[in-house]
């Protein structure tokens, strides 16, 4: 670990695994309402190539996230540093997509996961320590970001959801250590190894959708839309998801249904991307 080149190589390896995970997520189909190589889903302002452009625009920042985790800094300071890098990554994303938001949520989530993973590697910790590293890194983010909202003249969509429904969104997810990925999605993905990769990804996505308080869905269709997404996803998983022919037919129909209803489970897609990254990084750490 004392060799600078070795640390640089690890950072680049982690960044490449993150980019791979991001591309895996957008490459599966049918992914109801989401962009894929086959469909633009419920989006008329982006397609599969928009996501490819966006992914490559942010790739160098993925390496910078990893580099921050390799520094002798407090976790709270590392978090502040990666937030600054994230702002630059968002700017690069918007420049590459002509101001279309393809990866804003993913940049936030994957940036934290990357830095926590490199921190774990640098400090010779286990893969299973990464979740607690994330919790420590993001401690107090909900309280800090949502304080004094009543006094603000203009609030964001995320802030509005917090005031109306108590939904903490992506901030609450990271402060809790992204449990939907660590405690559910990863197990589901690992236990579906016998499926073909595309089926495995779709199966994990639908599983995540049944539990995710997806702010993208709420933004488009309200809390009623979110309840619908959760309920129909749970029904499909109870029918076997991508593990049964009937489940596959249901998912295919759901794609058309989501498009007609303008539903896009973008938050669940981000959690899927994180889940895939965790799977990759877990295997990577075993071989270090």
Coordinates of C-alpha atoms in Angstrom, one line a residue:
X1 CA 0.0 0.0 0.0
X2 CA 3.0 2.3 0.2
X3 CA 3.6 2.3 -3.5
X4 CA 2.0 5.5 -5.1
X5 CA 1.5 3.8 -8.4
X6 CA -0.2 0.9 -6.7
X7 CA -2.7 3.3 -5.1
X8 CA -3.3 5.0 -8.4
X9 CA -3.9 1.7 -10.1
X10 CA -6.4 0.8 -7.4
X11 CA -8.2 4.1 -7.8
X12 CA -8.5 3.5 -11.6
X13 CA -9.6 0.0 -11.1
X14 CA -12.4 1.1 -8.7
X15 CA -13.5 3.9 -11.2
X16 CA -13.6 1.4 -14.0
X17 CA -15.8 -1.0 -11.9
X18 CA -18.1 2.0 -11.2
X19 CA -18.4 2.9 -14.9
X20 CA -19.0 -0.7 -15.7
X21 CA -21.8 -0.9 -13.1
X22 CA -23.4 2.3 -14.5
X23 CA -23.5 0.9 -18.0
X24 CA -24.8 -2.5 -16.8
X25 CA -27.8 -0.7 -15.2
X26 CA -28.8 1.2 -18.4
X27 CA -28.1 -1.9 -20.6
X28 CA -30.8 -4.2 -19.2
X29 CA -34.3 -4.7 -20.7
X30 CA -37.2 -4.7 -20.1
X31 CA -36.5 -2.1 -17.4
X32 CA -40.0 -0.6 -17.0
X33 CA -40.1 3.1 -17.9
X34 CA -36.3 3.4 -18.0
X35 CA -33.9 4.1 -20.8
X36 CA -32.3 1.0 -22.3
X37 CA -30.7 0.0 -25.6
X38 CA -34.2 -1.0 -26.8
X39 CA -36.3 1.8 -25.6
X40 CA -36.2 5.4 -24.2
X41 CA -38.9 4.4 -21.7
X42 CA -40.8 7.3 -20.3
X43 CA -38.2 9.8 -21.5
X44 CA -38.5 11.8 -24.7
X45 CA -35.3 13.9 -23.9
X46 CA -32.8 11.1 -23.7
X47 CA -31.8 7.7 -25.1
X48 CA -29.2 5.0 -24.6
X49 CA -26.5 7.0 -26.3
X50 CA -27.2 10.0 -24.0
X51 CA -26.4 7.7 -21.1
X52 CA -23.2 6.4 -22.8
X53 CA -22.1 10.0 -23.4
X54 CA -22.9 10.9 -19.8
X55 CA -21.1 7.9 -18.3
X56 CA -17.9 8.7 -20.2
X57 CA -18.1 12.4 -19.3
X58 CA -18.1 11.6 -15.6
X59 CA -15.6 8.7 -15.6
X60 CA -12.5 10.7 -14.6
X61 CA -14.5 12.0 -11.6
X62 CA -15.1 8.4 -10.5
X63 CA -11.4 8.1 -10.2
X64 CA -11.1 11.3 -8.2
X65 CA -13.8 10.0 -5.8
X66 CA -11.6 6.9 -5.3
X67 CA -8.6 9.1 -4.7
X68 CA -10.3 11.0 -1.9
X69 CA -10.8 7.8 0.0
X70 CA -7.1 7.1 -0.1
X71 CA -6.3 10.3 1.8
X72 CA -5.5 10.6 5.5
X73 CA -8.6 12.6 6.3
X74 CA -11.6 12.4 8.6
X75 CA -14.6 10.8 6.9
X76 CA -16.6 14.0 7.3
X77 CA -13.9 15.9 5.5
X78 CA -13.8 13.2 2.8
X79 CA -17.5 13.6 2.3
X80 CA -17.2 17.4 1.9
X81 CA -14.4 16.8 -0.7
X82 CA -16.4 14.4 -2.8
X83 CA -19.4 16.7 -2.8
X84 CA -17.1 19.3 -4.5
X85 CA -16.0 16.7 -7.0
X86 CA -19.6 15.7 -7.5
X87 CA -20.6 19.3 -8.5
X88 CA -17.8 19.2 -11.2
X89 CA -19.1 15.8 -12.4
X90 CA -22.6 17.1 -12.7
X91 CA -21.4 20.0 -14.8
X92 CA -19.5 17.6 -17.1
X93 CA -22.7 15.5 -17.3
X94 CA -24.9 18.4 -18.3
X95 CA -22.3 19.6 -20.8
X96 CA -22.3 16.2 -22.5
X97 CA -26.1 15.8 -22.5
X98 CA -27.1 19.3 -23.5
X99 CA -28.5 19.9 -20.0
X100 CA -30.4 16.6 -19.6
X101 CA -30.2 15.0 -16.2
X102 CA -29.1 11.4 -16.7
X103 CA -26.9 10.7 -13.7
X104 CA -27.3 13.4 -11.0
X105 CA -28.5 10.9 -8.4
X106 CA -26.1 8.2 -9.5
X107 CA -23.1 10.6 -9.2
X108 CA -24.1 11.3 -5.5
X109 CA -24.6 7.7 -4.6
X110 CA -21.7 6.1 -6.5
X111 CA -19.4 8.8 -5.4
X112 CA -20.0 8.0 -1.8
X113 CA -19.7 4.3 -2.4
X114 CA -16.5 4.7 -4.4
X115 CA -14.8 6.8 -1.7
X116 CA -16.0 4.5 1.1
X117 CA -14.6 1.5 -0.9
X118 CA -11.2 3.0 -1.5
X119 CA -11.1 4.1 2.2
X120 CA -11.8 0.5 3.2
X121 CA -9.0 -0.8 0.9
X122 CA -6.5 1.9 2.0
X123 CA -7.2 1.2 5.7
X124 CA -7.1 -2.6 5.1
X125 CA -10.7 -3.1 6.2
X126 CA -13.2 -5.7 5.0
X127 CA -15.9 -5.3 2.3
X128 CA -18.5 -5.5 5.1
X129 CA -17.1 -2.4 6.8
X130 CA -18.0 -0.3 3.8
X131 CA -21.6 0.2 4.9
X132 CA -20.5 1.6 8.3
X133 CA -18.0 3.8 6.6
X134 CA -20.8 5.3 4.5
X135 CA -22.9 5.8 7.7
X136 CA -20.1 7.6 9.4
X137 CA -19.2 9.7 6.3
X138 CA -22.8 10.9 5.9
X139 CA -23.8 11.2 9.5
X140 CA -26.2 14.2 10.1
X141 CA -26.8 14.9 6.4
X142 CA -30.6 14.8 6.7
X143 CA -30.7 17.1 9.6
X144 CA -28.2 19.5 8.2
X145 CA -29.7 19.7 4.7
X146 CA -33.3 19.9 5.8
X147 CA -33.0 22.4 8.6
X148 CA -35.0 25.6 8.5
X149 CA -36.9 24.6 5.4
X150 CA -40.0 26.5 6.6
X151 CA -38.1 29.8 6.3
X152 CA -36.9 29.2 2.8
X153 CA -38.8 31.0 0.0
X154 CA -37.9 28.5 -2.7
X155 CA -37.5 24.8 -1.9
X156 CA -36.3 21.9 -4.1
X157 CA -38.4 18.9 -5.0
X158 CA -36.5 16.7 -2.4
X159 CA -37.2 19.3 0.3
X160 CA -40.9 19.4 -0.7
X161 CA -41.1 15.6 -0.3
X162 CA -39.6 15.8 3.1
X163 CA -42.0 18.5 4.3
X164 CA -45.1 16.8 2.8
X165 CA -44.4 13.1 3.5
X166 CA -41.3 12.9 5.7
X167 CA -39.4 11.2 2.9
X168 CA -35.7 11.7 3.3
X169 CA -34.9 10.5 -0.2
X170 CA -31.3 10.0 -1.3
X171 CA -29.9 11.8 1.8
X172 CA -31.7 9.4 4.2
X173 CA -30.6 6.5 2.1
X174 CA -26.9 7.3 2.4
X175 CA -27.1 8.3 6.1
X176 CA -28.6 4.8 6.7
X177 CA -25.8 3.2 4.7
X178 CA -27.8 2.5 1.6
X179 CA -29.6 -0.5 3.1
X180 CA -31.6 -1.2 0.0
X181 CA -28.4 -2.0 -1.8
X182 CA -26.3 -3.6 1.0
X183 CA -29.0 -5.5 2.8
X184 CA -31.3 -6.5 0.0
X185 CA -30.2 -5.8 -3.6
X186 CA -26.8 -7.4 -3.3
X187 CA -28.2 -10.6 -1.9
X188 CA -30.9 -10.7 -4.5
X189 CA -28.3 -10.2 -7.3
X190 CA -25.8 -12.7 -5.9
X191 CA -28.6 -15.3 -5.4
X192 CA -29.7 -15.0 -9.1
X193 CA -26.4 -16.1 -10.6
X194 CA -28.0 -18.9 -12.6
X195 CA -30.0 -16.4 -14.6
X196 CA -28.6 -14.8 -17.8
X197 CA -27.0 -11.4 -16.9
X198 CA -29.8 -9.3 -18.5
X199 CA -32.5 -11.3 -16.6
X200 CA -30.5 -11.1 -13.4
X201 CA -30.3 -7.3 -13.7
X202 CA -34.0 -6.9 -14.4
X203 CA -35.0 -9.3 -11.6
X204 CA -32.9 -7.3 -9.2
X205 CA -34.4 -4.0 -10.4
X206 CA -38.0 -5.2 -9.9
X207 CA -37.0 -6.4 -6.4
X208 CA -35.6 -3.0 -5.5
X209 CA -38.7 -1.2 -6.9
X210 CA -41.0 -2.9 -4.4
X211 CA -39.2 -1.2 -1.5
X212 CA -37.7 2.0 -2.9
X213 CA -39.3 5.4 -1.9
X214 CA -38.5 6.6 -5.4
X215 CA -38.5 10.4 -5.6
X216 CA -38.4 10.3 -9.4
X217 CA -41.7 8.3 -9.4
X218 CA -43.3 10.8 -7.0
X219 CA -42.1 13.7 -9.0
X220 CA -43.9 12.4 -12.1
X221 CA -47.0 10.7 -10.7
X222 CA -47.4 11.6 -7.0
X223 CA -47.4 9.4 -4.0
X224 CA -50.2 7.3 -5.6
X225 CA -47.9 6.5 -8.4
X226 CA -45.2 5.4 -6.0
X227 CA -47.7 3.1 -4.2
X228 CA -48.7 1.6 -7.5
X229 CA -45.0 0.9 -8.5
X230 CA -44.3 -0.8 -5.1
X231 CA -47.5 -2.9 -5.2
X232 CA -47.2 -4.1 -8.8
X233 CA -43.5 -4.9 -8.3
X234 CA -44.2 -6.9 -5.2
X235 CA -46.9 -8.8 -7.0
X236 CA -44.4 -9.6 -9.8
X237 CA -41.7 -10.7 -7.4
X238 CA -44.3 -13.0 -5.7
X239 CA -44.9 -14.5 -9.1
X240 CA -41.2 -15.3 -9.5
X241 CA -40.0 -12.2 -11.3
X242 CA -37.6 -13.1 -14.1
X243 CA -37.3 -16.6 -12.7
X244 CA -40.7 -17.6 -14.2
X245 CA -42.3 -17.3 -17.6
X246 CA -45.4 -15.6 -16.2
X247 CA -43.2 -13.1 -14.3
X248 CA -41.3 -12.3 -17.5
X249 CA -44.6 -11.6 -19.3
X250 CA -45.8 -9.3 -16.4
X251 CA -42.5 -7.3 -16.6
X252 CA -42.8 -6.9 -20.3
X253 CA -46.3 -5.6 -20.0
X254 CA -45.2 -3.3 -17.1
X255 CA -42.8 -1.6 -19.4
X256 CA -45.6 -0.5 -21.7
X257 CA -47.8 0.3 -18.7
X258 CA -45.2 2.6 -17.2
X259 CA -44.6 4.4 -20.4
X260 CA -48.3 5.1 -20.8
X261 CA -48.5 6.4 -17.3
X262 CA -45.2 8.4 -17.6
X263 CA -43.6 6.4 -14.7
X264 CA -39.8 6.2 -14.5
X265 CA -38.3 4.5 -11.5
X266 CA -35.0 6.4 -11.7
X267 CA -34.3 6.1 -8.0
X268 CA -34.6 2.3 -8.2
X269 CA -32.3 2.4 -11.2
X270 CA -29.6 4.2 -9.2
X271 CA -29.9 1.7 -6.4
X272 CA -29.5 -1.1 -9.0
X273 CA -26.3 0.6 -10.3
X274 CA -24.9 0.8 -6.7
X275 CA -25.8 -2.8 -6.1
X276 CA -23.9 -3.9 -9.2
X277 CA -20.9 -1.8 -8.1
X278 CA -20.9 -3.4 -4.7
X279 CA -21.0 -6.8 -6.3
X280 CA -18.0 -5.9 -8.4
X281 CA -16.0 -4.3 -5.5
X282 CA -16.7 -7.2 -3.2
X283 CA -15.1 -9.6 -5.7
X284 CA -12.3 -7.1 -6.4
X285 CA -11.4 -6.8 -2.7
X286 CA -11.2 -10.6 -2.3
X287 CA -8.5 -10.7 -5.0
X288 CA -6.3 -7.8 -3.6

